[in-house]
GROMACS .gro file of C-alpha atoms in nm:
model
  341
    1MET     CA    1   0.074  -0.037   0.025
    2GLY     CA    2   0.172   0.313  -0.109
    3SER     CA    3   0.215   0.612   0.052
    4THR     CA    4  -0.077   0.888   0.083
    5PRO     CA    5  -0.100   1.269   0.204
    6PHE     CA    6  -0.308   1.182   0.438
    7ASN     CA    7  -0.054   0.921   0.576
    8ARG     CA    8   0.257   1.129   0.529
    9LEU     CA    9   0.106   1.438   0.739
   10ALA     CA   10   0.058   1.136   1.048
   11LEU     CA   11   0.415   1.119   1.047
   12VAL     CA   12   0.456   1.517   1.002
   13LEU     CA   13   0.233   1.669   1.279
   14PRO     CA   14   0.278   1.427   1.622
   15PRO     CA   15   0.700   1.575   1.586
   16LEU     CA   16   0.601   1.939   1.443
   17PHE     CA   17   0.419   1.942   1.786
   18LEU     CA   18   0.656   1.808   1.993
   19THR     CA   19   0.859   2.113   1.890
   20VAL     CA   20   0.623   2.363   1.985
   21TYR     CA   21   0.539   2.249   2.261
   22LEU     CA   22   0.882   2.163   2.369
   23LEU     CA   23   0.941   2.543   2.185
   24ALA     CA   24   0.635   2.777   2.328
   25SER     CA   25   0.695   3.038   2.556
   26PHE     CA   26   0.463   3.225   2.742
   27PRO     CA   27   0.402   3.651   2.733
   28ARG     CA   28   0.571   3.847   2.963
   29PRO     CA   29   0.336   4.025   3.246
   30PRO     CA   30   0.217   4.247   3.152
   31THR     CA   31   0.409   4.662   3.206
   32VAL     CA   32   0.249   4.914   3.375
   33PRO     CA   33   0.299   5.191   3.089
   34ILE     CA   34   0.562   5.438   3.057
   35ILE     CA   35   0.420   5.811   3.172
   36HIS     CA   36   0.582   6.078   3.033
   37THR     CA   37   0.602   6.413   3.199
   38SER     CA   38   0.390   6.782   3.174
   39LEU     CA   39   0.422   7.105   3.106
   40ALA     CA   40   0.395   7.088   3.527
   41HIS     CA   41   0.798   6.977   3.527
   42LEU     CA   42   0.947   7.230   3.343
   43PRO     CA   43   1.164   7.489   3.513
   44SER     CA   44   1.026   7.837   3.627
   45SER     CA   45   1.261   8.063   3.371
   46SER     CA   46   1.040   7.816   3.113
   47PRO     CA   47   0.856   8.055   2.857
   48SER     CA   48   0.552   7.785   2.870
   49TRP     CA   49   0.483   7.953   3.267
   50ASP     CA   50   0.396   8.316   3.072
   51VAL     CA   51   0.259   8.200   2.777
   52TYR     CA   52   0.020   7.927   2.938
   53PRO     CA   53   0.018   7.995   3.352
   54GLU     CA   54  -0.106   7.660   3.578
   55ASP     CA   55  -0.338   7.923   3.679
   56LEU     CA   56  -0.466   8.044   3.336
   57TYR     CA   57  -0.843   7.958   3.459
   58SER     CA   58  -0.946   7.973   3.799
   59GLY     CA   59  -1.044   7.683   3.986
   60GLY     CA   60  -0.752   7.436   3.881
   61ALA     CA   61  -0.616   7.103   4.037
   62TYR     CA   62  -0.476   6.770   3.912
   63VAL     CA   63  -0.645   6.387   3.920
   64ASN     CA   64  -0.377   6.081   3.936
   65LEU     CA   65  -0.631   5.892   3.653
   66PRO     CA   66  -0.420   5.479   3.594
   67LEU     CA   67  -0.259   5.658   3.323
   68GLY     CA   68  -0.127   5.943   3.438
   69ARG     CA   69  -0.178   6.311   3.633
   70VAL     CA   70  -0.453   6.502   3.454
   71ARG     CA   71  -0.494   6.938   3.485
   72TYR     CA   72  -0.844   7.024   3.559
   73TRP     CA   73  -1.043   7.374   3.566
   74LEU     CA   74  -1.366   7.413   3.734
   75ILE     CA   75  -1.519   7.762   3.727
   76GLY     CA   76  -1.872   7.935   3.755
   77PRO     CA   77  -2.078   7.932   4.029
   78GLU     CA   78  -2.130   7.546   4.197
   79ASP     CA   79  -2.482   7.556   4.165
   80GLY     CA   80  -2.504   7.620   3.724
   81ARG     CA   81  -2.545   7.374   3.445
   82ARG     CA   82  -2.293   7.192   3.366
   83ILE     CA   83  -2.052   7.207   3.053
   84VAL     CA   84  -1.766   7.008   2.920
   85LEU     CA   85  -1.539   7.190   2.678
   86ILE     CA   86  -1.261   6.920   2.515
   87HIS     CA   87  -1.011   7.074   2.308
   88GLY     CA   88  -0.817   6.967   1.986
   89LEU     CA   89  -0.559   6.776   1.847
   90SER     CA   90  -0.227   6.970   1.886
   91ILE     CA   91  -0.374   7.281   2.109
   92PRO     CA   92  -0.454   7.275   2.516
   93ALA     CA   93  -0.735   7.404   2.751
   94ILE     CA   94  -0.582   7.777   2.605
   95VAL     CA   95  -0.725   7.757   2.294
   96TRP     CA   96  -1.088   7.804   2.536
   97LYS     CA   97  -0.957   8.092   2.727
   98ASP     CA   98  -1.176   8.449   2.486
   99VAL     CA   99  -1.522   8.171   2.561
  100ALA     CA  100  -1.485   7.942   2.886
  101PRO     CA  101  -1.492   8.258   3.122
  102VAL     CA  102  -1.808   8.393   2.921
  103LEU     CA  103  -2.003   8.095   3.033
  104ALA     CA  104  -1.906   8.048   3.372
  105LEU     CA  105  -1.985   8.444   3.367
  106ARG     CA  106  -2.279   8.347   3.235
  107GLY     CA  107  -2.338   8.162   3.526
  108TYR     CA  108  -2.261   7.778   3.401
  109ARG     CA  109  -2.021   7.563   3.598
  110VAL     CA  110  -1.765   7.527   3.349
  111LEU     CA  111  -1.535   7.195   3.321
  112LEU     CA  112  -1.199   7.247   3.121
  113TYR     CA  113  -0.898   6.980   3.117
  114ASP     CA  114  -0.574   6.877   2.905
  115LEU     CA  115  -0.597   6.622   2.778
  116TYR     CA  116  -0.319   6.328   2.776
  117GLY     CA  117  -0.016   6.463   2.655
  118ARG     CA  118  -0.064   6.859   2.610
  119GLY     CA  119  -0.046   7.086   2.787
  120TYR     CA  120  -0.034   6.995   3.177
  121SER     CA  121  -0.188   6.675   3.131
  122ASP     CA  122   0.100   6.340   3.144
  123ALA     CA  123   0.176   6.169   2.814
  124PRO     CA  124   0.101   5.789   2.892
  125GLN     CA  125   0.344   5.602   2.650
  126VAL     CA  126   0.064   5.463   2.479
  127THR     CA  127  -0.187   5.426   2.175
  128TYR     CA  128  -0.409   5.691   2.171
  129ASP     CA  129  -0.700   5.620   2.035
  130THR     CA  130  -1.066   5.683   2.073
  131THR     CA  131  -1.103   5.499   2.390
  132LEU     CA  132  -0.841   5.675   2.552
  133TYR     CA  133  -0.953   6.009   2.553
  134THR     CA  134  -1.351   5.901   2.612
  135THR     CA  135  -1.238   5.720   2.927
  136GLN     CA  136  -1.059   5.992   3.013
  137LEU     CA  137  -1.346   6.264   3.045
  138ALA     CA  138  -1.501   6.014   3.232
  139LEU     CA  139  -1.332   5.935   3.508
  140LEU     CA  140  -1.219   6.265   3.562
  141MET     CA  141  -1.634   6.351   3.522
  142GLN     CA  142  -1.641   6.075   3.836
  143HIS     CA  143  -1.324   6.250   3.954
  144VAL     CA  144  -1.579   6.570   4.009
  145LYS     CA  145  -1.864   6.400   4.069
  146TRP     CA  146  -2.030   6.504   3.791
  147ASP     CA  147  -2.356   6.242   3.709
  148ASN     CA  148  -2.369   6.460   3.413
  149ALA     CA  149  -2.345   6.757   3.124
  150PHE     CA  150  -2.378   6.906   2.825
  151ILE     CA  151  -2.026   6.856   2.648
  152VAL     CA  152  -1.924   7.053   2.389
  153GLY     CA  153  -1.614   6.954   2.143
  154LEU     CA  154  -1.356   7.129   1.911
  155SER     CA  155  -1.201   7.015   1.650
  156MET     CA  156  -1.084   6.624   1.765
  157GLY     CA  157  -1.229   6.722   2.077
  158GLY     CA  158  -1.594   6.705   1.829
  159GLY     CA  159  -1.451   6.336   1.800
  160ILE     CA  160  -1.406   6.303   2.159
  161ALA     CA  161  -1.753   6.424   2.242
  162THR     CA  162  -1.938   6.177   2.001
  163ALA     CA  163  -1.700   5.866   2.091
  164PHE     CA  164  -1.811   5.987   2.420
  165SER     CA  165  -2.209   6.005   2.426
  166ALA     CA  166  -2.190   5.712   2.245
  167HIS     CA  167  -1.973   5.489   2.533
  168PHE     CA  168  -2.121   5.681   2.794
  169PRO     CA  169  -2.459   5.816   2.701
  170HIS     CA  170  -2.562   5.863   3.045
  171LEU     CA  171  -2.321   6.109   3.108
  172VAL     CA  172  -2.454   6.363   2.851
  173ASN     CA  173  -2.747   6.583   3.014
  174GLY     CA  174  -2.893   6.529   2.605
  175LYS     CA  175  -2.689   6.834   2.436
  176VAL     CA  176  -2.361   6.830   2.251
  177ALA     CA  177  -2.248   7.099   2.095
  178LEU     CA  178  -1.939   6.997   1.749
  179ILE     CA  179  -1.726   7.281   1.650
  180ALA     CA  180  -1.508   7.239   1.334
  181SER     CA  181  -1.625   6.893   1.457
  182ALA     CA  182  -1.332   6.608   1.280
  183GLY     CA  183  -1.441   6.188   1.352
  184ILE     CA  184  -1.495   6.100   1.025
  185MET     CA  185  -1.205   6.289   0.850
  186GLU     CA  186  -1.073   6.138   0.494
  187SER     CA  187  -0.767   6.028   0.501
  188SER     CA  188  -0.688   6.247   0.171
  189ASP     CA  189  -0.781   6.505   0.360
  190ILE     CA  190  -0.488   6.524   0.640
  191SER     CA  191  -0.226   6.690   0.431
  192ARG     CA  192   0.054   6.483   0.325
  193THR     CA  193   0.312   6.710   0.597
  194ALA     CA  194   0.031   6.598   0.831
  195LYS     CA  195   0.093   6.259   0.750
  196PHE     CA  196   0.470   6.261   0.732
  197MET     CA  197   0.510   6.389   1.015
  198SER     CA  198   0.324   6.119   1.203
  199THR     CA  199   0.515   5.839   1.097
  200PRO     CA  200   0.717   5.606   1.278
  201LEU     CA  201   1.050   5.696   1.133
  202VAL     CA  202   1.017   6.063   1.236
  203GLN     CA  203   0.869   6.002   1.539
  204THR     CA  204   1.182   5.756   1.585
  205VAL     CA  205   1.396   5.992   1.475
  206SER     CA  206   1.250   6.335   1.635
  207ALA     CA  207   1.268   6.169   2.007
  208LEU     CA  208   1.628   6.141   1.953
  209PRO     CA  209   1.853   6.353   2.230
  210PRO     CA  210   1.987   6.562   1.968
  211PHE     CA  211   1.714   6.681   1.786
  212GLN     CA  212   1.488   6.726   2.079
  213HIS     CA  213   1.839   6.946   2.233
  214TYR     CA  214   1.757   7.156   1.884
  215MET     CA  215   1.418   7.185   1.942
  216ARG     CA  216   1.491   7.344   2.279
  217LEU     CA  217   1.749   7.600   2.137
  218LEU     CA  218   1.516   7.706   1.909
  219ALA     CA  219   1.189   7.746   2.174
  220ASN     CA  220   1.413   7.928   2.423
  221THR     CA  221   1.549   8.160   2.167
  222SER     CA  222   1.224   8.382   2.229
  223LYS     CA  223   1.299   8.677   2.497
  224SER     CA  224   1.016   8.720   2.820
  225SER     CA  225   0.987   9.066   2.723
  226GLU     CA  226   0.915   8.913   2.324
  227LEU     CA  227   0.626   8.708   2.489
  228TYR     CA  228   0.395   8.980   2.475
  229GLU     CA  229   0.408   9.060   2.085
  230ILE     CA  230   0.414   8.622   2.044
  231ASN     CA  231   0.062   8.459   1.977
  232PRO     CA  232   0.027   8.229   2.285
  233ILE     CA  233  -0.197   7.981   2.088
  234GLN     CA  234   0.107   7.895   1.799
  235GLU     CA  235   0.378   7.975   2.061
  236ILE     CA  236   0.264   7.679   2.307
  237VAL     CA  237   0.225   7.437   2.020
  238ARG     CA  238   0.618   7.494   1.984
  239LEU     CA  239   0.665   7.492   2.349
  240GLN     CA  240   0.497   7.122   2.393
  241THR     CA  241   0.694   7.053   2.060
  242ALA     CA  242   1.013   7.109   2.217
  243HIS     CA  243   1.010   7.094   2.526
  244LEU     CA  244   0.766   6.757   2.600
  245PRO     CA  245   0.897   6.424   2.525
  246HIS     CA  246   0.638   6.274   2.423
  247TYR     CA  247   0.428   6.544   2.266
  248ASN     CA  248   0.473   6.444   1.917
  249ALA     CA  249   0.392   6.109   1.958
  250ALA     CA  250   0.075   6.178   2.114
  251VAL     CA  251  -0.041   6.411   1.829
  252ALA     CA  252   0.111   6.166   1.585
  253SER     CA  253  -0.077   5.835   1.754
  254SER     CA  254  -0.400   6.101   1.768
  255LEU     CA  255  -0.328   6.087   1.407
  256ARG     CA  256  -0.332   5.795   1.301
  257ASP     CA  257  -0.560   5.632   1.588
  258GLY     CA  258  -0.726   5.858   1.684
  259PRO     CA  259  -1.071   6.025   1.747
  260ILE     CA  260  -0.996   6.179   1.351
  261ARG     CA  261  -1.112   5.898   1.144
  262GLY     CA  262  -1.353   5.583   1.155
  263LEU     CA  263  -1.618   5.739   1.355
  264HIS     CA  264  -1.941   5.722   1.160
  265PHE     CA  265  -2.103   5.466   1.417
  266ALA     CA  266  -2.046   5.752   1.741
  267PHE     CA  267  -2.191   6.002   1.469
  268GLN     CA  268  -2.479   5.763   1.446
  269SER     CA  269  -2.550   5.670   1.805
  270LEU     CA  270  -2.490   6.059   1.840
  271ALA     CA  271  -2.819   6.016   1.609
  272HIS     CA  272  -3.029   5.831   1.802
  273SER     CA  273  -2.960   5.922   2.128
  274GLY     CA  274  -3.187   6.174   2.167
  275ASN     CA  275  -2.949   6.487   2.229
  276GLN     CA  276  -3.010   6.810   2.084
  277VAL     CA  277  -2.647   6.845   1.860
  278LEU     CA  278  -2.534   7.177   1.765
  279LEU     CA  279  -2.242   7.174   1.433
  280ILE     CA  280  -2.098   7.536   1.432
  281HIS     CA  281  -1.798   7.551   1.106
  282GLY     CA  282  -1.685   7.776   0.928
  283THR     CA  283  -1.698   7.768   0.546
  284SER     CA  284  -1.331   7.838   0.481
  285ASP     CA  285  -1.208   7.591   0.704
  286LYS     CA  286  -0.853   7.438   0.552
  287THR     CA  287  -0.825   7.174   0.854
  288VAL     CA  288  -1.176   7.027   0.864
  289PRO     CA  289  -1.303   7.134   0.542
  290TYR     CA  290  -1.668   7.287   0.579
  291LYS     CA  291  -1.828   7.006   0.402
  292TYR     CA  292  -1.791   6.749   0.666
  293ALA     CA  293  -2.052   6.953   0.835
  294SER     CA  294  -2.276   6.856   0.578
  295LYS     CA  295  -2.117   6.488   0.597
  296ILE     CA  296  -2.182   6.545   0.924
  297GLN     CA  297  -2.549   6.675   0.895
  298ILE     CA  298  -2.648   6.343   0.697
  299LEU     CA  299  -2.515   6.100   0.998
  300VAL     CA  300  -2.651   6.325   1.269
  301PRO     CA  301  -3.031   6.466   1.045
  302GLN     CA  302  -3.145   6.612   1.415
  303ALA     CA  303  -2.832   6.860   1.408
  304ASN     CA  304  -2.851   7.219   1.374
  305LEU     CA  305  -2.535   7.340   1.131
  306ALA     CA  306  -2.411   7.683   1.193
  307THR     CA  307  -2.179   7.811   0.914
  308ILE     CA  308  -1.972   8.110   0.980
  309ASN     CA  309  -1.884   8.241   0.665
  310ASP     CA  310  -1.535   8.297   0.607
  311GLY     CA  311  -1.477   8.160   0.926
  312GLY     CA  312  -1.173   7.918   0.925
  313HIS     CA  313  -1.038   7.609   1.164
  314ASP     CA  314  -0.954   7.862   1.452
  315LEU     CA  315  -1.289   7.992   1.515
  316ILE     CA  316  -1.311   8.062   1.883
  317ILE     CA  317  -1.045   8.274   1.842
  318THR     CA  318  -1.131   8.463   1.579
  319HIS     CA  319  -1.480   8.459   1.555
  320ALA     CA  320  -1.505   8.401   1.989
  321SER     CA  321  -1.842   8.646   2.005
  322GLU     CA  322  -2.004   8.427   1.750
  323VAL     CA  323  -1.936   8.125   1.921
  324ASN     CA  324  -2.094   8.190   2.239
  325ALA     CA  325  -2.365   8.376   2.130
  326LEU     CA  326  -2.437   8.056   1.937
  327LEU     CA  327  -2.379   7.802   2.270
  328LEU     CA  328  -2.528   8.025   2.513
  329HIS     CA  329  -2.838   8.043   2.264
  330PHE     CA  330  -2.839   7.604   2.252
  331PHE     CA  331  -2.801   7.571   2.607
  332ALA     CA  332  -3.112   7.835   2.714
  333ASP     CA  333  -3.390   7.609   2.831
  334GLU     CA  334  -3.595   7.715   2.547
  335TYR     CA  335  -3.380   7.639   2.275
  336SER     CA  336  -3.551   7.414   2.000
  337TYR     CA  337  -3.510   7.358   1.648
  338LYS     CA  338  -3.696   7.115   1.387
  339PRO     CA  339  -3.479   6.987   1.038
  340ARG     CA  340  -3.599   7.125   0.783
  341GLY     CA  341  -3.821   6.852   0.546
   0.00000   0.00000   0.00000
C-alpha cells in the first residue's frame, strides 16, 4: 500500500507539535505604561509659564488617573448648569480662553481639562485612540462627582465628544455642541506633511536627544520681553513640541489611531440618542473642510448647522463672540430646533 498525503501528514504532525510544545513560551506579564511628564515639570525659567500659566483659569487642580496626572479647572457658580469643554489635537485648554469665562459669567459651571499628552496633563506611552480619550473624560467626571453635563468638542475634541456620547450616554445631559468637528475625515484630507510627520520613522528621529536639544534651543530663542508680542496659541504648540518628551508622539498617534477618522458609528449613535446637537463650522476651514459639516448633518439629521462665513478652523479665537452667542442660545432651556423636510 503506497504512501498517501494523509499518511505523510500523520508522520509529520506529531514531531511538529512536540517541537512547538517544547519551544512555546508564555508571554511576559503586562507592565505599567511609561508616563511622560507635562509642562508642570518644566523649570520656572521656561517661557511656557508665561505663555500658558498653570492658573490661567481659577479652580485648577490635578487628579491622578490610571494613565497619569490630569490637569483640570472648574469655573463658574457651583450650582450652575454643567458644561464640559474638550479641546483639539495640538492646543491644550488655553484655546478656550475667550469662551470658557463667558460661559461661566453667564451662570454655567464649566469643566476644562488638558487631554493626555498636552499642556499640564501627563503623556502615557500608549496608543492615543478614541477609547483612551473618552475614558479619560469619564474618569475625570467621576472624580469631580458630575453625573452628567452638556458636552462641547472642538476639532478632534468634536470626535471625542461624539464618541463619548456613544460610549457613556448616561453622562451626557441632552446637548452636544461640535465646533469644526473632526471624526469622519478621509485620509486624503489630512495633509501630506501631517502624514509624514506622524510616521513611526519620523517620530523615532524626533525622539532622539540631539533633535530634542535642537528644538529646545529654537524654542528658547524668544526673550521674555517678546512674549507679549507673540501669539500664545501658536507659541504653546512650539513649546510643547520642544519641551514635552512625548507630545509629538501623542499628536502623531492621535492622527493615526485617534478620533480624527472612522467615527461614523458614533455619529449614527448620536443621531439616535435623543440629544440635541449643534454644529458650528466655518466655510474657510482648511484643517477640517466645511464639507464635513454637511456629512455629519447627514449622519445626525437632527443637528442644527450654524455656518460662519469665511471662518477658518480657529473659530473660537477669531470668531469667539459669534461662537459664544451660538452656544449660549443652544444651552438655553427654551432652545428648540426642528430640521427642515
